Amino acid sequence: MADSAAQDDIGADALAGHLDLEGLLEAGDLRGVDHWLAVRDLLTVADELARLQPAERAVVFRLLRKDRASDAFEALSPVHQAELLEALGDTSVHDLFYALDAADRAELLDEMPANVAARLLAQLPPEARQYTNILLGYPEYSAGRAMSPRYVSIPETMTASDALLRVRAAKLRPREVLVLPVVDATRHLVGVVDLPDVVTADGDTPVGALIRSETYSVPVGEDQEVAARLMQEANLVALPVLDTEDRLVGVLTVDDAMEIIEEEETEDAARAGGAEPISVPYLDAGVFLLARARGTWLLLLIVAAALTVNVLQAFESTLEQVVTLAVFIPLLIGTGGNSGAQAATSVVRAMALGEVRIKDLPRILRRELMVGFLLGLILGAIAYPIVGLVFGWTFAAVVSLTLLALCSWASFAGGLLPVLARQAGIDPAVVSAPLITTLVDASGLIIYFLIARVLLGL
Amino acid sequence: MADSAAQDDIGADALAGHLDLEGLLEAGDLRGVDHWLAVRDLLTVADELARLQPAERAVVFRLLRKDRASDAFEALSPVHQAELLEALGDTSVHDLFYALDAADRAELLDEMPANVAARLLAQLPPEARQYTNILLGYPEYSAGRAMSPRYVSIPETMTASDALLRVRAAKLRPREVLVLPVVDATRHLVGVVDLPDVVTADGDTPVGALIRSETYSVPVGEDQEVAARLMQEANLVALPVLDTEDRLVGVLTVDDAMEIIEEEETEDAARAGGAEPISVPYLDAGVFLLARARGTWLLLLIVAAALTVNVLQAFESTLEQVVTLAVFIPLLIGTGGNSGAQAATSVVRAMALGEVRIKDLPRILRRELMVGFLLGLILGAIAYPIVGLVFGWTFAAVVSLTLLALCSWASFAGGLLPVLARQAGIDPAVVSAPLITTLVDASGLIIYFLIARVLLGL
């Protein structure tokens, strides 16, 4: 990330004598807040709103110009939207809710208490309510839940100029008509046309002749991440969503796909750190929520780590004979763990990007074994003279050989485990650095003590 | 990731008696390859091409229909494009190169030997060469290098119908005209209009009246990730790029933004695993390239880990008195490391998303200290009776107290380090699980032995 400059604009402002939004609120300077809101772009406003306490957020929100308020509302996360609706608690709530698109409405309803959700739904105009209900009928995290149920479909025999008239008449949001699905008489998808191609074509060209050479679509029950990744890979701005009879039911738009990808990357980041994902922004998550998200994994990992206690107990007599062996335990198992974490991270990412599949396992293992061996060789060669001068040359040989064996083994295990996870139907991202480190610890100790026993003649 | 089903389609196919592309090639069944190519969508073709060896890739590529070939070429990574051009080595090379957009051409040229790059450039038609050269003039990873230098800008006084005529005349790619920049007489950006709004408006409406309420733009030298994240946050399908005099020079399109985000996420994933990012797909990266990307960090980490040797040497007499103390070293420092990694990962991600800023440090530290304390309390309480029954109650107290202190301290450090990194102008993502684990190890040992000395009366 090189976004530190952008992030810290506000800080620079404050240093220059201008207070930021939080500062203005603390100072009780509502005219200042008003001015601040007027000169900032919508994204900055939404970012700053997200940072406020719920009550303050409602105060600032009321100061926004009406047209900006609904855009700012849309830019907030569902959690903040829900808090804000509660804090506002008046008639403007319905307008804000209505101004959202159907997918955002469905997401927000998931965050609301059931009785409030039912009331909000009941007060929507019939068409908007129907669209929202359609989406709520599909499972969470499916393409159907995230799609826009509003689209302009064009019969393949329609001319380009008639298609433009239909787009005009539909009065949808710009992003809902960038790509137009083309259907046959039975609502089956024939292909898609790009709006610019319809605009550029001669008016009497049949739309069927403008269809993109490649048509992608997903079933309505498809995982939303798979759909979003498909759009990312194939450079699509809209993806048709089909029901089980292959009839068009909606369109996933690129802005929603980008949001889905951001959410999924946040989940993967949490998993990579050995914790359960949470759906709340970091500063909003309570201490107990954070502790629960981390505690489950931490407990599981400490149970796995208990193995190291057993291993060391088994070698306790060796340790008593040469206490110095204990001195290198953290360095050796730490390095093994790091090497394993590096391997696991690159394989997990390559699997997420679809570069690597289960059947590539032999290739992965061969590569990781070679990389680990090479790294172990280098580290061992560097460690040998240093350890030798202080602890003697036999001891140095123990440390260097252990580094070689441990790096090779950890790197191998780091390549193996994500593939095994996928084969078992588990998200490979659970093979986190903390997990691999913990798993390598016990086996690393066994390797270390076996090498030590042989070389030191214990 | 729930994409295992999609990933393994090919595997299922092969089991059902149909060979996949690699299998068909091995069997030398070129007619089979031809059929395979004809019935697969472009993305699958590109994915499979990416998995082949360079020579095989060229063979298969020649079998593609001409119009699909250039699309498939575009979908390959620059590394594979460069290899393929080399393997093809004939006149079709120039057509493929010309069919790319300017940004893709610039990226590909970076991968080619200088003399080949110069020859490819020289053989482009003048206009395409000029566009490519403009982009090559901006630094790598800047918005200027990634943007499209082709766009249709509209004077604010032009009518909607004239604007549509201009779009028609420009003959750009669909994705280059989804959003149209609106400029004044001096080429300064006034705002942007969505093509659908121009299509929907009355023909004689001046375009200036259709401008979006919020206009975002970035300077040409802006980091490409900052630009892409802005598009993600503000739901934009195109972002105007301005020169130092605030004049429009190009437009970043949403498909390029999604690609940039994917690249940056891949970099962050590598960093999170404690390795340098590589720009090559995993299976294409040579063993030496992988070893170099990981070796630098591994060396740095082992130097930091050498501290643990010093700490344990300092406590060697304590260890000699109670060898059992060594038995708990891996479990204790491992758990501390895991707790620190969890904290660091969540703070790094929150900073990447802009949820958390440097000035939030006190809040972060307070939260992390509380979460760590809570987790340490739980783990300590669970460990106490188990350790007590086997090793005695004083020893159990040492282990439980160390868990409490270590989880608190590691979680605190995990919250602190990413913020310090950003303050120092370093990418917070370098505060990886391996780094934090290694840093916590030495301090964790000191805490452990001090507690042990006091409670065991050594």
Tab-separated table of C-alpha atoms in Angstrom, chain A residues 44-438:
chain	number	residue	atom	x	y	z
A	44	THR	CA	-14.328	11.492	2.277
A	45	VAL	CA	-17.645	12.323	3.911
A	46	ALA	CA	-18.615	8.647	4.041
A	47	ASP	CA	-15.176	7.649	5.378
A	48	GLU	CA	-15.384	10.210	8.159
A	49	LEU	CA	-18.989	9.311	8.982
A	50	ALA	CA	-17.865	5.700	9.375
A	51	ARG	CA	-15.364	6.775	12.037
A	52	LEU	CA	-17.883	8.584	14.258
A	53	GLN	CA	-19.914	7.264	17.172
A	54	PRO	CA	-23.532	6.418	16.188
A	55	ALA	CA	-25.036	9.496	17.877
A	56	GLU	CA	-22.501	11.910	16.347
A	57	ARG	CA	-22.993	10.225	12.991
A	58	ALA	CA	-26.717	10.975	13.072
A	59	VAL	CA	-26.034	14.642	13.963
A	60	VAL	CA	-23.621	15.100	11.060
A	61	PHE	CA	-25.828	13.154	8.691
A	62	ARG	CA	-28.739	15.534	9.233
A	63	LEU	CA	-26.516	18.416	8.119
A	64	LEU	CA	-25.902	16.811	4.683
A	65	ARG	CA	-27.712	18.151	1.630
A	66	LYS	CA	-30.617	15.827	0.810
A	67	ASP	CA	-29.207	14.507	-2.506
A	68	ARG	CA	-25.795	13.877	-0.973
A	69	ALA	CA	-27.309	12.216	2.086
A	70	SER	CA	-28.695	9.269	0.143
A	71	ASP	CA	-25.407	8.805	-1.756
A	72	ALA	CA	-23.422	8.970	1.483
A	73	PHE	CA	-25.844	6.510	3.054
A	74	GLU	CA	-25.289	4.100	0.191
A	75	ALA	CA	-21.507	4.318	0.672
A	76	LEU	CA	-21.699	3.249	4.337
A	77	SER	CA	-21.335	-0.386	5.407
A	78	PRO	CA	-24.584	-2.229	6.248
A	79	VAL	CA	-23.654	-2.185	9.949
A	80	HIS	CA	-23.339	1.598	9.943
A	81	GLN	CA	-26.463	1.968	7.830
A	82	ALA	CA	-28.425	-0.037	10.372
A	83	GLU	CA	-27.062	2.028	13.293
A	84	LEU	CA	-27.831	5.238	11.466
A	85	LEU	CA	-31.429	4.285	10.660
A	86	GLU	CA	-31.937	3.502	14.315
A	87	ALA	CA	-30.371	6.784	15.445
A	88	LEU	CA	-32.333	8.861	12.918
A	89	GLY	CA	-35.600	7.157	13.803
A	90	ASP	CA	-37.848	9.416	11.722
A	91	THR	CA	-39.549	9.534	8.348
A	92	SER	CA	-36.336	10.254	6.385
A	93	VAL	CA	-35.446	6.636	7.172
A	94	HIS	CA	-37.852	5.327	4.556
A	95	ASP	CA	-36.509	7.595	1.828
A	96	LEU	CA	-32.946	6.476	2.541
A	97	PHE	CA	-33.968	2.841	2.512
A	98	TYR	CA	-35.926	3.258	-0.696
A	99	ALA	CA	-33.029	5.031	-2.436
A	100	LEU	CA	-30.765	1.992	-2.001
A	101	ASP	CA	-30.657	-0.583	-4.759
A	102	ALA	CA	-32.292	-3.941	-4.109
A	103	ALA	CA	-29.050	-5.788	-3.259
A	104	ASP	CA	-27.951	-3.120	-0.756
A	105	ARG	CA	-31.453	-3.171	0.737
A	106	ALA	CA	-31.294	-6.949	1.191
A	107	GLU	CA	-27.852	-6.679	2.829
A	108	LEU	CA	-29.058	-3.964	5.205
A	109	LEU	CA	-32.143	-5.949	6.196
A	110	ASP	CA	-29.847	-8.765	7.334
A	111	GLU	CA	-28.361	-6.339	9.875
A	112	MET	CA	-31.710	-5.099	11.257
A	113	PRO	CA	-33.854	-6.610	14.027
A	114	ALA	CA	-36.636	-8.664	12.396
A	115	ASN	CA	-39.492	-6.343	13.436
A	116	VAL	CA	-37.722	-3.215	12.111
A	117	ALA	CA	-36.846	-5.063	8.884
A	118	ALA	CA	-40.464	-6.090	8.386
A	119	ARG	CA	-41.671	-2.509	8.944
A	120	LEU	CA	-39.129	-1.073	6.490
A	121	LEU	CA	-40.113	-3.633	3.861
A	122	ALA	CA	-43.829	-3.035	4.352
A	123	GLN	CA	-43.439	0.683	3.706
A	124	LEU	CA	-41.622	0.284	0.380
A	125	PRO	CA	-43.528	0.924	-2.846
A	126	PRO	CA	-44.801	-2.434	-4.231
A	127	GLU	CA	-42.267	-2.756	-7.062
A	128	ALA	CA	-39.246	-2.044	-4.843
A	129	ARG	CA	-40.601	-4.414	-2.214
A	130	GLN	CA	-41.030	-7.135	-4.799
A	131	TYR	CA	-37.463	-6.751	-6.067
A	132	THR	CA	-36.096	-6.834	-2.529
A	133	ASN	CA	-38.113	-9.935	-1.736
A	134	ILE	CA	-36.827	-11.693	-4.849
A	135	LEU	CA	-33.233	-11.195	-3.640
A	136	LEU	CA	-34.050	-12.206	-0.068
A	137	GLY	CA	-35.297	-15.502	-1.523
A	138	TYR	CA	-31.753	-16.455	-2.565
A	139	PRO	CA	-29.180	-17.691	-0.046
A	140	GLU	CA	-26.692	-15.244	1.501
A	141	TYR	CA	-23.401	-14.962	-0.417
A	142	SER	CA	-25.015	-16.287	-3.618
A	143	ALA	CA	-24.906	-14.473	-6.943
A	144	GLY	CA	-28.706	-14.183	-6.711
A	145	ARG	CA	-28.524	-12.217	-3.466
A	146	ALA	CA	-25.915	-9.800	-4.831
A	147	MET	CA	-27.322	-9.228	-8.333
A	148	SER	CA	-29.536	-6.433	-9.533
A	149	PRO	CA	-32.981	-7.851	-10.374
A	150	ARG	CA	-33.563	-4.837	-12.632
A	151	TYR	CA	-32.108	-4.960	-16.126
A	152	VAL	CA	-33.133	-4.152	-19.679
A	153	SER	CA	-33.228	-7.291	-21.770
A	154	ILE	CA	-33.422	-6.996	-25.524
A	155	PRO	CA	-34.977	-9.536	-27.921
A	156	GLU	CA	-32.308	-10.559	-30.422
A	157	THR	CA	-34.383	-9.414	-33.390
A	158	MET	CA	-34.881	-5.869	-32.075
A	159	THR	CA	-33.025	-3.099	-33.912
A	160	ALA	CA	-30.332	-1.012	-32.239
A	161	SER	CA	-32.454	2.140	-32.311
A	162	ASP	CA	-35.432	0.358	-30.731
A	163	ALA	CA	-33.085	-1.066	-28.115
A	164	LEU	CA	-31.962	2.476	-27.230
A	165	LEU	CA	-35.612	3.530	-26.909
A	166	ARG	CA	-36.168	0.646	-24.534
A	167	VAL	CA	-33.133	1.668	-22.453
A	168	ARG	CA	-34.510	5.216	-22.313
A	169	ALA	CA	-37.957	4.026	-21.228
A	170	ALA	CA	-36.637	1.743	-18.494
A	171	LYS	CA	-35.165	4.608	-16.414
A	172	LEU	CA	-32.685	2.409	-14.569
A	173	ARG	CA	-29.427	3.505	-12.931
A	174	PRO	CA	-26.560	4.067	-15.404
A	175	ARG	CA	-24.596	1.085	-14.076
A	176	GLU	CA	-27.578	-1.218	-14.680
A	177	VAL	CA	-27.572	-0.643	-18.454
A	178	LEU	CA	-23.873	-0.581	-19.398
A	179	VAL	CA	-24.341	-4.090	-20.750
A	180	LEU	CA	-27.674	-5.373	-22.059
A	181	PRO	CA	-28.622	-9.052	-21.974
A	182	VAL	CA	-30.069	-10.346	-25.242
A	183	VAL	CA	-32.786	-12.991	-24.912
A	184	ASP	CA	-34.848	-15.200	-27.157
A	185	ALA	CA	-38.627	-15.534	-27.029
A	186	THR	CA	-38.483	-17.820	-23.987
A	187	ARG	CA	-36.332	-15.416	-21.885
A	188	HIS	CA	-33.303	-17.629	-22.409
A	189	LEU	CA	-30.032	-15.735	-22.608
A	190	VAL	CA	-28.564	-15.587	-26.116
A	191	GLY	CA	-25.682	-13.263	-25.309
A	192	VAL	CA	-24.910	-9.730	-24.157
A	193	VAL	CA	-24.326	-6.471	-26.020
A	194	ASP	CA	-22.328	-3.505	-24.788
A	195	LEU	CA	-24.373	-0.311	-24.675
A	196	PRO	CA	-21.601	1.573	-26.558
A	197	ASP	CA	-21.886	-0.953	-29.403
A	198	VAL	CA	-25.637	-0.340	-29.586
A	199	VAL	CA	-25.019	3.421	-29.586
A	200	THR	CA	-22.374	3.146	-32.304
A	201	ALA	CA	-24.247	0.721	-34.578
A	202	ASP	CA	-26.501	1.769	-37.446
A	203	GLY	CA	-30.007	2.229	-36.075
A	204	ASP	CA	-31.518	-0.654	-38.030
A	205	THR	CA	-28.882	-3.271	-37.138
A	206	PRO	CA	-30.551	-6.145	-35.279
A	207	VAL	CA	-29.119	-6.381	-31.766
A	208	GLY	CA	-28.387	-10.059	-32.360
A	209	ALA	CA	-25.611	-8.989	-34.726
A	210	LEU	CA	-23.884	-6.946	-32.000
A	211	ILE	CA	-23.585	-9.733	-29.460
A	212	ARG	CA	-20.167	-10.096	-27.829
A	213	SER	CA	-18.244	-13.078	-29.105
A	214	GLU	CA	-17.942	-14.577	-25.616
A	215	THR	CA	-20.915	-14.798	-23.287
A	216	TYR	CA	-20.428	-15.594	-19.634
A	217	SER	CA	-23.169	-16.194	-17.093
A	218	VAL	CA	-23.579	-17.812	-13.683
A	219	PRO	CA	-26.406	-19.770	-12.070
A	220	VAL	CA	-28.330	-17.853	-9.428
A	221	GLY	CA	-27.045	-20.120	-6.647
A	222	GLU	CA	-23.370	-19.674	-7.570
A	223	ASP	CA	-21.057	-18.407	-4.828
A	224	GLN	CA	-20.846	-14.623	-5.130
A	225	GLU	CA	-17.039	-14.748	-5.018
A	226	VAL	CA	-16.836	-17.142	-7.970
A	227	ALA	CA	-19.090	-14.786	-9.938
A	228	ALA	CA	-17.038	-11.712	-8.978
A	229	ARG	CA	-13.719	-13.428	-9.803
A	230	LEU	CA	-15.111	-14.432	-13.197
A	231	MET	CA	-15.895	-10.770	-13.883
A	232	GLN	CA	-12.390	-9.796	-12.755
A	233	GLU	CA	-10.724	-12.408	-14.975
A	234	ALA	CA	-12.877	-11.836	-18.050
A	235	ASN	CA	-12.933	-8.006	-17.733
A	236	LEU	CA	-16.721	-7.828	-17.528
A	237	VAL	CA	-18.759	-4.840	-16.347
A	238	ALA	CA	-21.922	-6.946	-15.991
A	239	LEU	CA	-22.611	-10.659	-15.621
A	240	PRO	CA	-26.023	-12.237	-16.386
A	241	VAL	CA	-27.442	-14.456	-13.648
A	242	LEU	CA	-29.644	-17.397	-14.710
A	243	ASP	CA	-32.197	-19.506	-12.857
A	244	THR	CA	-32.213	-23.297	-12.844
A	245	GLU	CA	-34.094	-23.283	-16.184
A	246	ASP	CA	-31.345	-21.056	-17.656
A	247	ARG	CA	-33.648	-18.070	-17.810
A	248	LEU	CA	-32.313	-14.612	-17.075
A	249	VAL	CA	-33.223	-13.367	-13.577
A	250	GLY	CA	-30.761	-10.560	-12.960
A	251	VAL	CA	-27.396	-9.006	-13.636
A	252	LEU	CA	-24.379	-8.684	-11.348
A	253	THR	CA	-22.789	-5.252	-11.880
A	254	VAL	CA	-19.094	-4.468	-11.674
A	255	ASP	CA	-19.351	-2.128	-8.674
A	256	ASP	CA	-20.976	-4.920	-6.669
A	257	ALA	CA	-18.325	-7.366	-7.900
A	258	MET	CA	-15.564	-5.061	-6.646
A	259	GLU	CA	-17.264	-4.831	-3.276
A	260	ILE	CA	-17.592	-8.625	-3.070
A	261	ILE	CA	-13.908	-9.040	-3.871
A	262	GLU	CA	-12.962	-6.543	-1.162
A	263	GLU	CA	-15.077	-8.413	1.400
A	264	GLU	CA	-13.607	-11.771	0.417
A	265	GLU	CA	-10.044	-10.422	0.555
A	266	THR	CA	-10.762	-9.120	4.055
A	267	GLU	CA	-11.976	-12.581	5.057
A	268	ASP	CA	-8.882	-14.203	3.589
A	269	ALA	CA	-6.653	-11.696	5.400
A	270	ALA	CA	-8.269	-12.632	8.726
A	271	ARG	CA	-7.803	-16.327	7.981
A	272	ALA	CA	-4.179	-15.727	6.972
A	273	GLY	CA	-3.603	-14.256	10.433
A	274	GLY	CA	-5.169	-17.311	12.079
A	275	ALA	CA	-8.502	-15.778	13.084
A	276	GLU	CA	-12.149	-16.068	12.055
A	277	PRO	CA	-13.365	-13.248	9.789
A	278	ILE	CA	-15.689	-10.664	11.349
A	279	SER	CA	-18.181	-8.641	9.322
A	280	VAL	CA	-17.687	-5.406	11.238
A	281	PRO	CA	-15.048	-2.696	10.597
A	282	TYR	CA	-12.082	-3.063	12.988
A	283	LEU	CA	-12.749	-0.004	15.142
A	284	ASP	CA	-16.439	-0.929	15.499
A	285	ALA	CA	-15.783	-4.486	16.613
A	286	GLY	CA	-16.154	-4.837	20.358
A	287	VAL	CA	-13.346	-6.366	22.411
A	288	PHE	CA	-15.431	-9.497	23.015
A	289	LEU	CA	-16.196	-9.928	19.323
A	290	LEU	CA	-12.480	-9.675	18.482
A	291	ALA	CA	-11.576	-12.053	21.290
A	292	ARG	CA	-14.128	-14.594	20.066
A	293	ALA	CA	-12.934	-14.360	16.443
A	294	ARG	CA	-9.361	-15.015	17.577
A	295	GLY	CA	-9.933	-17.198	20.615
A	296	THR	CA	-11.302	-20.216	18.771
A	297	TRP	CA	-8.202	-20.505	16.630
A	298	LEU	CA	-5.836	-19.628	19.451
A	299	LEU	CA	-7.303	-22.452	21.535
A	300	LEU	CA	-7.061	-24.907	18.673
A	301	LEU	CA	-3.467	-23.874	18.051
A	302	ILE	CA	-2.461	-24.189	21.703
A	303	VAL	CA	-3.900	-27.713	21.759
A	304	ALA	CA	-1.707	-28.510	18.746
A	305	ALA	CA	1.217	-26.804	20.477
A	306	ALA	CA	0.754	-29.086	23.488
A	307	LEU	CA	2.413	-31.728	21.318
A	308	THR	CA	5.700	-29.846	21.677
A	309	VAL	CA	5.470	-30.361	25.445
A	310	ASN	CA	5.179	-34.119	24.929
A	311	VAL	CA	8.078	-34.178	22.491
A	312	LEU	CA	10.345	-32.221	24.830
A	313	GLN	CA	9.359	-34.385	27.784
A	314	ALA	CA	10.386	-37.417	25.749
A	315	PHE	CA	13.783	-35.808	25.148
A	316	GLU	CA	14.147	-34.408	28.671
A	317	SER	CA	17.086	-36.673	29.530
A	318	THR	CA	18.928	-35.491	26.404
A	319	LEU	CA	18.180	-31.897	27.418
A	320	GLU	CA	19.515	-32.531	30.939
A	321	GLN	CA	22.769	-33.860	29.499
A	322	VAL	CA	23.247	-30.874	27.165
A	323	VAL	CA	21.232	-27.885	28.352
A	324	THR	CA	22.744	-25.820	25.553
A	325	LEU	CA	20.433	-27.688	23.173
A	326	ALA	CA	17.542	-25.708	24.668
A	327	VAL	CA	19.251	-22.458	23.705
A	328	PHE	CA	18.626	-23.066	19.992
A	329	ILE	CA	15.028	-24.290	20.214
A	330	PRO	CA	13.290	-20.963	19.463
A	331	LEU	CA	15.652	-20.040	16.616
A	332	LEU	CA	15.361	-23.418	14.914
A	333	ILE	CA	11.630	-24.022	15.156
A	334	GLY	CA	10.985	-20.339	14.442
A	335	THR	CA	12.956	-20.490	11.215
A	336	GLY	CA	11.215	-23.713	10.231
A	337	GLY	CA	7.855	-22.107	10.915
A	338	ASN	CA	8.734	-19.042	8.846
A	339	SER	CA	9.840	-21.174	5.932
A	340	GLY	CA	6.602	-23.171	6.117
A	341	ALA	CA	4.525	-20.006	6.334
A	342	GLN	CA	6.191	-18.609	3.201
A	343	ALA	CA	5.443	-21.776	1.259
A	344	ALA	CA	1.855	-22.068	2.476
A	345	THR	CA	1.111	-18.411	1.714
A	346	SER	CA	2.283	-18.634	-1.874
A	347	VAL	CA	0.401	-21.869	-2.555
A	348	VAL	CA	-2.811	-20.563	-0.923
A	349	ARG	CA	-2.680	-17.430	-3.067
A	350	ALA	CA	-1.908	-19.380	-6.250
A	351	MET	CA	-4.933	-21.601	-5.518
A	352	ALA	CA	-7.156	-18.579	-4.910
A	353	LEU	CA	-6.132	-17.160	-8.297
A	354	GLY	CA	-6.761	-20.508	-9.979
A	355	GLU	CA	-3.102	-20.799	-11.042
A	356	VAL	CA	-2.707	-24.057	-9.180
A	357	ARG	CA	-5.027	-27.065	-8.906
A	358	ILE	CA	-5.169	-30.209	-6.861
A	359	LYS	CA	-3.586	-32.251	-9.640
A	360	ASP	CA	-0.522	-29.980	-9.529
A	361	LEU	CA	0.364	-31.405	-6.113
A	362	PRO	CA	3.429	-33.394	-7.284
A	363	ARG	CA	4.853	-30.318	-9.010
A	364	ILE	CA	4.167	-28.143	-5.971
A	365	LEU	CA	5.825	-30.587	-3.610
A	366	ARG	CA	8.897	-30.983	-5.805
A	367	ARG	CA	9.306	-27.216	-6.052
A	368	GLU	CA	8.765	-26.543	-2.379
A	369	LEU	CA	11.173	-29.281	-1.372
A	370	MET	CA	13.848	-27.795	-3.643
A	371	VAL	CA	13.242	-24.218	-2.493
A	372	GLY	CA	13.266	-25.273	1.161
A	373	PHE	CA	16.434	-27.317	0.667
A	374	LEU	CA	18.163	-24.399	-1.048
A	375	LEU	CA	17.162	-21.954	1.689
A	376	GLY	CA	18.177	-24.421	4.404
A	377	LEU	CA	21.530	-24.895	2.702
A	378	ILE	CA	22.185	-21.153	2.646
A	379	LEU	CA	21.064	-20.570	6.240
A	380	GLY	CA	23.015	-23.621	7.415
A	381	ALA	CA	26.167	-22.437	5.673
A	382	ILE	CA	25.872	-19.013	7.259
A	383	ALA	CA	25.111	-20.381	10.727
A	384	TYR	CA	27.917	-22.978	10.755
A	385	PRO	CA	30.966	-20.718	11.344
A	386	ILE	CA	29.109	-18.393	13.717
A	387	VAL	CA	27.722	-21.173	15.929
A	388	GLY	CA	30.996	-23.098	15.632
A	389	LEU	CA	33.110	-20.282	17.037
A	390	VAL	CA	30.913	-19.922	20.121
A	391	PHE	CA	29.554	-23.422	20.780
A	392	GLY	CA	32.074	-25.714	19.047
A	393	TRP	CA	32.009	-27.420	15.649
A	394	THR	CA	29.948	-30.486	16.505
A	395	PHE	CA	27.260	-28.277	17.873
A	396	ALA	CA	27.452	-26.105	14.785
A	397	ALA	CA	26.939	-29.197	12.644
A	398	VAL	CA	23.796	-30.054	14.646
A	399	VAL	CA	22.356	-26.553	14.147
A	400	SER	CA	23.237	-26.368	10.435
A	401	LEU	CA	21.917	-29.827	9.621
A	402	THR	CA	18.719	-29.099	11.551
A	403	LEU	CA	18.237	-25.859	9.581
A	404	LEU	CA	18.651	-27.786	6.337
A	405	ALA	CA	16.239	-30.548	7.321
A	406	LEU	CA	13.735	-28.205	8.915
A	407	CYS	CA	13.510	-25.708	6.051
A	408	SER	CA	13.038	-28.540	3.552
A	409	TRP	CA	10.391	-30.260	5.647
A	410	ALA	CA	8.509	-27.078	6.575
A	411	SER	CA	8.451	-25.830	3.011
A	412	PHE	CA	7.203	-29.246	1.851
A	413	ALA	CA	4.467	-29.254	4.514
A	414	GLY	CA	3.536	-25.672	3.622
A	415	GLY	CA	2.993	-26.745	0.017
A	416	LEU	CA	1.098	-29.904	0.968
A	417	LEU	CA	-1.416	-28.666	3.536
A	418	PRO	CA	-3.355	-26.094	1.447
A	419	VAL	CA	-3.867	-28.716	-1.278
A	420	LEU	CA	-5.025	-31.300	1.271
A	421	ALA	CA	-7.405	-28.710	2.713
A	422	ARG	CA	-8.996	-28.072	-0.671
A	423	GLN	CA	-9.226	-31.790	-1.367
A	424	ALA	CA	-11.099	-32.117	1.918
A	425	GLY	CA	-13.447	-29.317	0.862
A	426	ILE	CA	-11.962	-26.814	3.314
A	427	ASP	CA	-10.984	-23.268	2.306
A	428	PRO	CA	-7.185	-23.497	1.742
A	429	ALA	CA	-6.893	-20.041	3.356
A	430	VAL	CA	-7.261	-21.705	6.790
A	431	VAL	CA	-3.682	-22.949	6.309
A	432	SER	CA	-2.427	-19.757	7.908
A	433	ALA	CA	1.066	-18.803	9.024
A	434	PRO	CA	0.092	-19.442	12.672
A	435	LEU	CA	-1.303	-22.884	11.805
A	436	ILE	CA	1.693	-24.050	9.795
A	437	THR	CA	4.127	-22.628	12.369
A	438	THR	CA	2.398	-24.503	15.152
